[in-house]
C-alpha positions as a Python dict, from the first residue, in 0.01 Angstrom:
ca = {
    (1, 'M'): (0, 0, 0),
    (2, 'T'): (283, -133, -219),
    (3, 'R'): (646, -146, -116),
    (4, 'D'): (731, 123, -372),
    (5, 'A'): (456, 349, -238),
    (6, 'T'): (578, 294, 117),
    (7, 'H'): (932, 379, 8),
    (8, 'L'): (808, 699, -157),
    (9, 'D'): (619, 797, 160),
    (10, 'E'): (930, 741, 371),
    (11, 'A'): (1142, 938, 127),
    (12, 'A'): (893, 1225, 136),
    (13, 'A'): (893, 1220, 517),
    (14, 'T'): (1272, 1228, 523),
    (15, 'A'): (1276, 1523, 284),
    (16, 'R'): (1029, 1714, 501),
    (17, 'T'): (1222, 1650, 820),
    (18, 'A'): (1541, 1784, 665),
    (19, 'R'): (1384, 2116, 762),
    (20, 'R'): (1243, 2223, 1098),
    (21, 'L'): (928, 2048, 1212),
    (22, 'D'): (675, 2328, 1177),
    (23, 'G'): (436, 2152, 1411),
    (24, 'V'): (679, 2180, 1702),
    (25, 'D'): (748, 2545, 1620),
    (26, 'A'): (373, 2613, 1600),
    (27, 'A'): (320, 2453, 1941),
    (28, 'R'): (603, 2666, 2084),
    (29, 'G'): (445, 2974, 1928),
    (30, 'L'): (115, 2890, 2098),
    (31, 'A'): (305, 2857, 2426),
    (32, 'L'): (444, 3208, 2379),
    (33, 'I'): (96, 3345, 2313),
    (34, 'G'): (-25, 3170, 2626),
    (35, 'M'): (251, 3339, 2824),
    (36, 'F'): (147, 3679, 2690),
    (37, 'V'): (-209, 3614, 2807),
    (38, 'A'): (-91, 3497, 3148),
    (39, 'H'): (136, 3798, 3189),
    (40, 'V'): (-84, 4092, 3088),
    (41, 'A'): (-447, 3980, 3059),
    (42, 'P'): (-663, 4222, 3259),
    (43, 'A'): (-878, 4103, 3548),
    (44, 'A'): (-1165, 3888, 3429),
    (45, 'T'): (-1514, 4039, 3447),
    (46, 'S'): (-1696, 3706, 3449),
    (47, 'A'): (-1644, 3353, 3575),
    (48, 'D'): (-1639, 3215, 3219),
    (49, 'L'): (-1373, 3464, 3111),
    (50, 'E'): (-1170, 3391, 3423),
    (51, 'S'): (-1181, 3017, 3344),
    (52, 'L'): (-1065, 3089, 2989),
    (53, 'I'): (-775, 3307, 3102),
    (54, 'S'): (-676, 3053, 3369),
    (55, 'I'): (-587, 2808, 3089),
    (56, 'A'): (-278, 3021, 3029),
    (57, 'D'): (-158, 3012, 3389),
    (58, 'E'): (33, 2683, 3389),
    (59, 'R'): (11, 2504, 3056),
    (60, 'P'): (203, 2743, 2827),
    (61, 'R'): (522, 2725, 3033),
    (62, 'L'): (509, 2346, 3048),
    (63, 'L'): (440, 2329, 2673),
    (64, 'F'): (741, 2558, 2627),
    (65, 'A'): (958, 2322, 2834),
    (66, 'L'): (825, 2020, 2642),
    (67, 'T'): (925, 2172, 2308),
    (68, 'A'): (1262, 2274, 2452),
    (69, 'G'): (1334, 1908, 2522),
    (70, 'M'): (1234, 1826, 2165),
    (71, 'A'): (1471, 2095, 2038),
    (72, 'L'): (1758, 1936, 2232),
    (73, 'A'): (1682, 1606, 2062),
    (74, 'F'): (1676, 1770, 1718),
    (75, 'I'): (2012, 1943, 1753),
    (76, 'S'): (2173, 1622, 1883),
    (77, 'G'): (2064, 1399, 1597),
    (78, 'G'): (1693, 1335, 1635),
    (79, 'T'): (1606, 967, 1616),
    (80, 'R'): (1969, 887, 1531),
    (81, 'P'): (2179, 1063, 1796),
    (82, 'I'): (2518, 1179, 1676),
    (83, 'V'): (2814, 961, 1766),
    (84, 'T'): (3104, 1187, 1684),
    (85, 'G'): (3121, 1541, 1817),
    (86, 'R'): (2920, 1480, 2134),
    (87, 'G'): (3171, 1664, 2350),
    (88, 'R'): (3166, 1961, 2115),
    (89, 'L'): (2787, 1970, 2114),
    (90, 'R'): (2774, 1955, 2493),
    (91, 'R'): (3016, 2249, 2512),
    (92, 'Q'): (2800, 2447, 2271),
    (93, 'I'): (2487, 2377, 2475),
    (94, 'A'): (2673, 2466, 2796),
    (95, 'I'): (2780, 2799, 2648),
    (96, 'R'): (2422, 2870, 2545),
    (97, 'A'): (2304, 2779, 2894),
    (98, 'V'): (2548, 3018, 3060),
    (99, 'I'): (2443, 3297, 2822),
    (100, 'L'): (2075, 3235, 2903),
    (101, 'I'): (2149, 3247, 3276),
    (102, 'A'): (2340, 3574, 3236),
    (103, 'L'): (2070, 3725, 3014),
    (104, 'G'): (1793, 3630, 3255),
    (105, 'L'): (1977, 3778, 3553),
    (106, 'L'): (2065, 4092, 3356),
    (107, 'I'): (1703, 4153, 3254),
    (108, 'A'): (1583, 4096, 3611),
    (109, 'A'): (1844, 4339, 3748),
    (110, 'T'): (1791, 4616, 3492),
    (111, 'L'): (1439, 4604, 3347),
    (112, 'H'): (1246, 4468, 3648),
    (113, 'P'): (945, 4338, 3454),
    (114, 'L'): (648, 4237, 3666),
    (115, 'V'): (674, 3870, 3564),
    (116, 'F'): (887, 3573, 3656),
    (117, 'I'): (1171, 3536, 3405),
    (118, 'I'): (1238, 3190, 3264),
    (119, 'L'): (1568, 3246, 3084),
    (120, 'D'): (1804, 3176, 3373),
    (121, 'V'): (1601, 2872, 3481),
    (122, 'Y'): (1624, 2736, 3127),
    (123, 'G'): (1998, 2779, 3134),
    (124, 'V'): (2025, 2583, 3459),
    (125, 'A'): (1796, 2311, 3320),
    (126, 'F'): (2011, 2276, 3007),
    (127, 'L'): (2321, 2229, 3221),
    (128, 'I'): (2151, 1959, 3427),
    (129, 'L'): (2034, 1779, 3111),
    (130, 'L'): (2380, 1760, 2954),
    (131, 'P'): (2471, 1422, 3113),
    (132, 'L'): (2130, 1285, 3008),
    (133, 'L'): (2135, 1414, 2651),
    (134, 'F'): (2216, 1082, 2486),
    (135, 'I'): (2037, 830, 2705),
    (136, 'P'): (1803, 593, 2511),
    (137, 'A'): (1470, 734, 2400),
    (138, 'R'): (1254, 511, 2616),
    (139, 'A'): (1478, 569, 2916),
    (140, 'A'): (1444, 947, 2872),
    (141, 'L'): (1067, 921, 2834),
    (142, 'G'): (1019, 682, 3127),
    (143, 'F'): (1259, 870, 3354),
    (144, 'G'): (1091, 1199, 3266),
    (145, 'I'): (741, 1069, 3339),
    (146, 'A'): (851, 911, 3669),
    (147, 'L'): (1020, 1233, 3784),
    (148, 'L'): (724, 1442, 3668),
    (149, 'A'): (492, 1236, 3888),
    (150, 'V'): (705, 1308, 4195),
    (151, 'M'): (922, 1620, 4170),
    (152, 'P'): (662, 1899, 4133),
    (153, 'G'): (487, 1783, 4450),
    (154, 'L'): (817, 1736, 4628),
    (155, 'A'): (922, 2089, 4537),
    (156, 'E'): (585, 2222, 4652),
    (157, 'F'): (619, 2039, 4982),
    (158, 'A'): (981, 2150, 5033),
    (159, 'S'): (896, 2514, 4958),
    (160, 'T'): (671, 2525, 5267),
    (161, 'T'): (933, 2388, 5508),
    (162, 'E'): (1116, 2617, 5748),
    (163, 'P'): (1471, 2543, 5617),
    (164, 'V'): (1376, 2635, 5260),
    (165, 'I'): (1187, 2945, 5371),
    (166, 'A'): (1492, 3049, 5573),
    (167, 'L'): (1723, 2996, 5274),
    (168, 'Q'): (1495, 3214, 5065),
    (169, 'Q'): (1576, 3504, 5294),
    (170, 'G'): (1953, 3464, 5258),
    (171, 'P'): (2222, 3499, 4991),
    (172, 'Y'): (2127, 3168, 4827),
    (173, 'A'): (1770, 3275, 4755),
    (174, 'I'): (1808, 3264, 4379),
    (175, 'V'): (1955, 2913, 4386),
    (176, 'V'): (1668, 2795, 4605),
    (177, 'D'): (1423, 2954, 4362),
    (178, 'W'): (1593, 2785, 4067),
    (179, 'F'): (1569, 2440, 4213),
    (180, 'V'): (1278, 2431, 4457),
    (181, 'S'): (1061, 2725, 4546),
    (182, 'G'): (1050, 2948, 4240),
    (183, 'A'): (763, 2980, 3995),
    (184, 'Y'): (959, 2762, 3751),
    (185, 'P'): (1160, 2512, 3961),
    (186, 'V'): (1419, 2316, 3764),
    (187, 'V'): (1314, 1995, 3939),
    (188, 'E'): (985, 2026, 3749),
    (189, 'W'): (1116, 2153, 3418),
    (190, 'V'): (1389, 1893, 3373),
    (191, 'P'): (1137, 1603, 3378),
    (192, 'V'): (916, 1783, 3124),
    (193, 'M'): (1215, 1843, 2897),
    (194, 'L'): (1312, 1476, 2933),
    (195, 'V'): (964, 1379, 2814),
    (196, 'G'): (1007, 1605, 2511),
    (197, 'L'): (1356, 1466, 2449),
    (198, 'G'): (1228, 1108, 2465),
    (199, 'L'): (935, 1170, 2232),
    (200, 'A'): (1156, 1339, 1973),
    (201, 'R'): (1409, 1055, 1998),
    (202, 'L'): (1130, 803, 1931),
    (203, 'G'): (1035, 1001, 1621),
    (204, 'L'): (786, 1283, 1579),
    (205, 'T'): (749, 1192, 1211),
    (206, 'S'): (608, 852, 1309),
    (207, 'R'): (228, 836, 1306),
    (208, 'R'): (235, 557, 1563),
    (209, 'V'): (458, 748, 1805),
    (210, 'V'): (260, 1071, 1778),
    (211, 'A'): (-80, 900, 1798),
    (212, 'T'): (23, 692, 2100),
    (213, 'A'): (167, 999, 2274),
    (214, 'A'): (-152, 1196, 2201),
    (215, 'L'): (-373, 920, 2342),
    (216, 'W'): (-171, 892, 2662),
    (217, 'G'): (-151, 1270, 2694),
    (218, 'A'): (-526, 1307, 2648),
    (219, 'A'): (-591, 1029, 2901),
    (220, 'A'): (-366, 1199, 3159),
    (221, 'A'): (-543, 1532, 3109),
    (222, 'V'): (-897, 1390, 3110),
    (223, 'V'): (-841, 1176, 3418),
    (224, 'L'): (-616, 1394, 3633),
    (225, 'L'): (-726, 1754, 3574),
    (226, 'P'): (-1087, 1700, 3694),
    (227, 'I'): (-947, 1534, 4006),
    (228, 'V'): (-718, 1835, 4059),
    (229, 'A'): (-1015, 2071, 4023),
    (230, 'M'): (-1186, 1903, 4318),
    (231, 'M'): (-880, 1921, 4545),
    (232, 'P'): (-784, 2214, 4772),
    (233, 'A'): (-570, 2483, 4611),
    (234, 'P'): (-192, 2444, 4660),
    (235, 'V'): (-17, 2624, 4943),
    (236, 'P'): (119, 2961, 4818),
    (237, 'I'): (493, 2964, 4753),
    (238, 'G'): (669, 3086, 5062),
    (239, 'G'): (368, 3016, 5280),
    (240, 'V'): (338, 2752, 5550),
    (241, 'A'): (55, 2503, 5550),
    (242, 'V'): (-147, 2469, 5868),
    (243, 'T'): (-83, 2096, 5905),
    (244, 'G'): (137, 1829, 5756),
    (245, 'D'): (-170, 1676, 5589),
    (246, 'D'): (-239, 2006, 5415),
    (247, 'R'): (111, 2004, 5274),
    (248, 'L'): (80, 1647, 5152),
    (249, 'V'): (-251, 1718, 4978),
    (250, 'S'): (-103, 2033, 4825),
    (251, 'A'): (200, 1839, 4701),
    (252, 'L'): (-15, 1563, 4552),
    (253, 'R'): (-233, 1818, 4378),
    (254, 'T'): (70, 1992, 4230),
    (255, 'S'): (214, 1671, 4085),
    (256, 'L'): (-119, 1554, 3943),
    (257, 'E'): (-175, 1896, 3787),
    (258, 'A'): (172, 1895, 3631),
    (259, 'V'): (122, 1552, 3475),
    (260, 'G'): (-221, 1651, 3343),
    (261, 'N'): (-97, 1979, 3200),
    (262, 'V'): (199, 1813, 3029),
    (263, 'G'): (-55, 1573, 2882),
    (264, 'V'): (-235, 1874, 2736),
    (265, 'G'): (97, 1995, 2595),
    (266, 'V'): (160, 1659, 2426),
    (267, 'V'): (-185, 1675, 2266),
    (268, 'V'): (-116, 2028, 2140),
    (269, 'V'): (212, 1920, 1979),
    (270, 'A'): (40, 1618, 1824),
    (271, 'G'): (-238, 1839, 1688),
    (272, 'M'): (8, 2080, 1530),
    (273, 'L'): (201, 1790, 1376),
    (274, 'L'): (-123, 1646, 1242),
    (275, 'L'): (-205, 1973, 1066),
    (276, 'T'): (142, 2058, 937),
    (277, 'F'): (302, 1718, 873),
    (278, 'F'): (65, 1420, 864),
    (279, 'A'): (-235, 1575, 690),
    (280, 'R'): (-300, 1561, 318),
    (281, 'P'): (-91, 1805, 110),
    (282, 'T'): (-381, 2048, 61),
    (283, 'V'): (-454, 2059, 433),
    (284, 'R'): (-83, 2099, 512),
    (285, 'R'): (-55, 2394, 277),
    (286, 'V'): (-361, 2568, 421),
    (287, 'A'): (-262, 2495, 781),
    (288, 'G'): (94, 2604, 713),
    (289, 'A'): (-24, 2935, 572),
    (290, 'V'): (-272, 3002, 853),
    (291, 'L'): (-27, 2903, 1125),
    (292, 'S'): (278, 3063, 964),
    (293, 'P'): (285, 3372, 1194),
    (294, 'I'): (259, 3148, 1503),
    (295, 'T'): (515, 2906, 1359),
    (296, 'A'): (750, 3196, 1293),
    (297, 'M'): (718, 3304, 1657),
    (298, 'G'): (801, 2952, 1769),
    (299, 'S'): (1107, 2940, 1546),
    (300, 'M'): (1264, 3233, 1734),
    (301, 'P'): (1147, 3192, 2095),
    (302, 'L'): (1443, 3363, 2258),
    (303, 'S'): (1399, 3677, 2048),
    (304, 'I'): (1022, 3697, 2095),
    (305, 'Y'): (1032, 3619, 2467),
    (306, 'T'): (1311, 3871, 2535),
    (307, 'L'): (1147, 4146, 2329),
    (308, 'H'): (821, 4091, 2513),
    (309, 'L'): (1002, 4142, 2845),
    (310, 'V'): (1136, 4476, 2717),
    (311, 'V'): (785, 4581, 2615),
    (312, 'L'): (642, 4474, 2952),
    (313, 'A'): (909, 4669, 3140),
    (314, 'A'): (830, 4980, 2936),
    (315, 'S'): (457, 4940, 2999),
    (316, 'I'): (462, 4942, 3380),
    (317, 'R'): (233, 5203, 3530),
    (318, 'I'): (76, 5285, 3867),
    (319, 'E'): (-294, 5211, 3892),
    (320, 'D'): (-494, 5238, 4214),
    (321, 'G'): (-167, 5265, 4403),
    (322, 'F'): (-14, 4947, 4258),
    (323, 'Y'): (235, 4881, 3981),
    (324, 'T'): (77, 4695, 3690),
    (325, 'D'): (118, 4621, 3322),
    (326, 'D'): (-215, 4444, 3269),
    (327, 'S'): (-397, 4566, 2962),
    (328, 'L'): (-612, 4412, 2692),
    (329, 'E'): (-457, 4647, 2437),
    (330, 'L'): (-106, 4547, 2544),
    (331, 'M'): (-195, 4177, 2529),
    (332, 'L'): (-335, 4206, 2177),
    (333, 'G'): (-43, 4426, 2073),
    (334, 'L'): (209, 4171, 2196),
    (335, 'I'): (35, 3885, 2017),
    (336, 'I'): (-24, 4061, 1687),
    (337, 'G'): (304, 4252, 1693),
    (338, 'S'): (504, 3936, 1766),
    (339, 'M'): (332, 3751, 1483),
    (340, 'V'): (398, 4027, 1231),
    (341, 'F'): (758, 4079, 1342),
    (342, 'A'): (841, 3708, 1346),
    (343, 'W'): (672, 3637, 1013),
    (344, 'L'): (850, 3922, 834),
    (345, 'W'): (1186, 3847, 994),
    (346, 'R'): (1167, 3476, 914),
    (347, 'R'): (1052, 3537, 559),
    (348, 'F'): (1322, 3788, 468),
    (349, 'L'): (1606, 3725, 714),
    (350, 'G'): (1561, 3367, 835),
    (351, 'R'): (1686, 3278, 1184),
    (352, 'G'): (1575, 3508, 1468),
    (353, 'P'): (1810, 3789, 1578),
    (354, 'L'): (1897, 3659, 1925),
    (355, 'E'): (1905, 3302, 1796),
    (356, 'R'): (2175, 3413, 1552),
    (357, 'V'): (2375, 3571, 1831),
    (358, 'L'): (2340, 3263, 2050),
    (359, 'R'): (2444, 3036, 1763),
    (360, 'W'): (2751, 3249, 1691),
    (361, 'A'): (2849, 3281, 2057),
    (362, 'S'): (2829, 2905, 2114),
    (363, 'G'): (3044, 2835, 1809),
    (364, 'R'): (2777, 2632, 1632),
    (365, 'S'): (2819, 2629, 1253),
    (366, 'R'): (2616, 2508, 957),
    (367, 'A'): (2843, 2206, 942),
    (368, 'D'): (2740, 2116, 1297),
    (369, 'A'): (2373, 2142, 1196),
    (370, 'A'): (2434, 1914, 900),
    (371, 'V'): (2590, 1647, 1124),
    (372, 'R'): (2261, 1591, 1305),
    (373, 'Q'): (2104, 1464, 981),
    (374, 'N'): (2370, 1197, 932),
}
């Protein structure tokens, strides 16, 4: 390839990245669909179907956290972090975090959906990440991987200890859930978001970066997840293992599973980038059109996630003496309805409704968005 051709390729890549990376939005949209399946899929009638549904148990939320870290990198300058205005940006992110915490707690207190709510945990995670927002790319990636290998298991182990179980029964229960014993402990999500932050800082428009990340992610998934499948199931949250060895095995399993599942998430992001960014123009156009409803969902995750909680709360019913919202029709309705809503909204109105409110409330302007490209 000639120097002029290389220059043209780089110029084209720069022009494409002036907009959102559709591949990351598509991956986030897939994560949302996975959450819908995990939340309302009816009981499986066969072992094969149960195995298929189980894919959505853990991986979508970790993929969601991975793309959240990438989003933090994008709004803070991408591969060239902003130098001026860092304090202002941190304040804006802090305001968003507080709003997410308040919204999550409000929904839990008023709507009572039959699912764990991630909004308040995300807000806490954003606050924790503020001091780490501008650390070097490789430091963020290495620190995130190191923490990911340790913290999920540590949280699993701690959640079975008597002091933590006692705290769960007191006034600090929600704080304990945020950090240690909840379904989405911050000590697990922050490392995943750091991995996403580091990858985006290294450059998601670089073939080498994305290919290397995909290879390592695939290796982690292929090696670790089969090992996890042969290990005993983790101790239920709030339960107490029979012996200390049981707790250690459970903790090890949890960490290995987290690393493997994040590896799957990295591969998904790489695959979406391959289709929507690195492929030949014809393939990009076709993939962009086919994925556009999913990409639209991923471009407005707060709106879609919050609306789905409202729908779930309105769909609760009593069946066989238990409250439930599981339904194949509801699952398909959420997926198809979200796609249609997001696609139409994005096409005709642009930014998602709650994303607009969050942007306005945090004081972020178009000028701020333009700074990240400079």
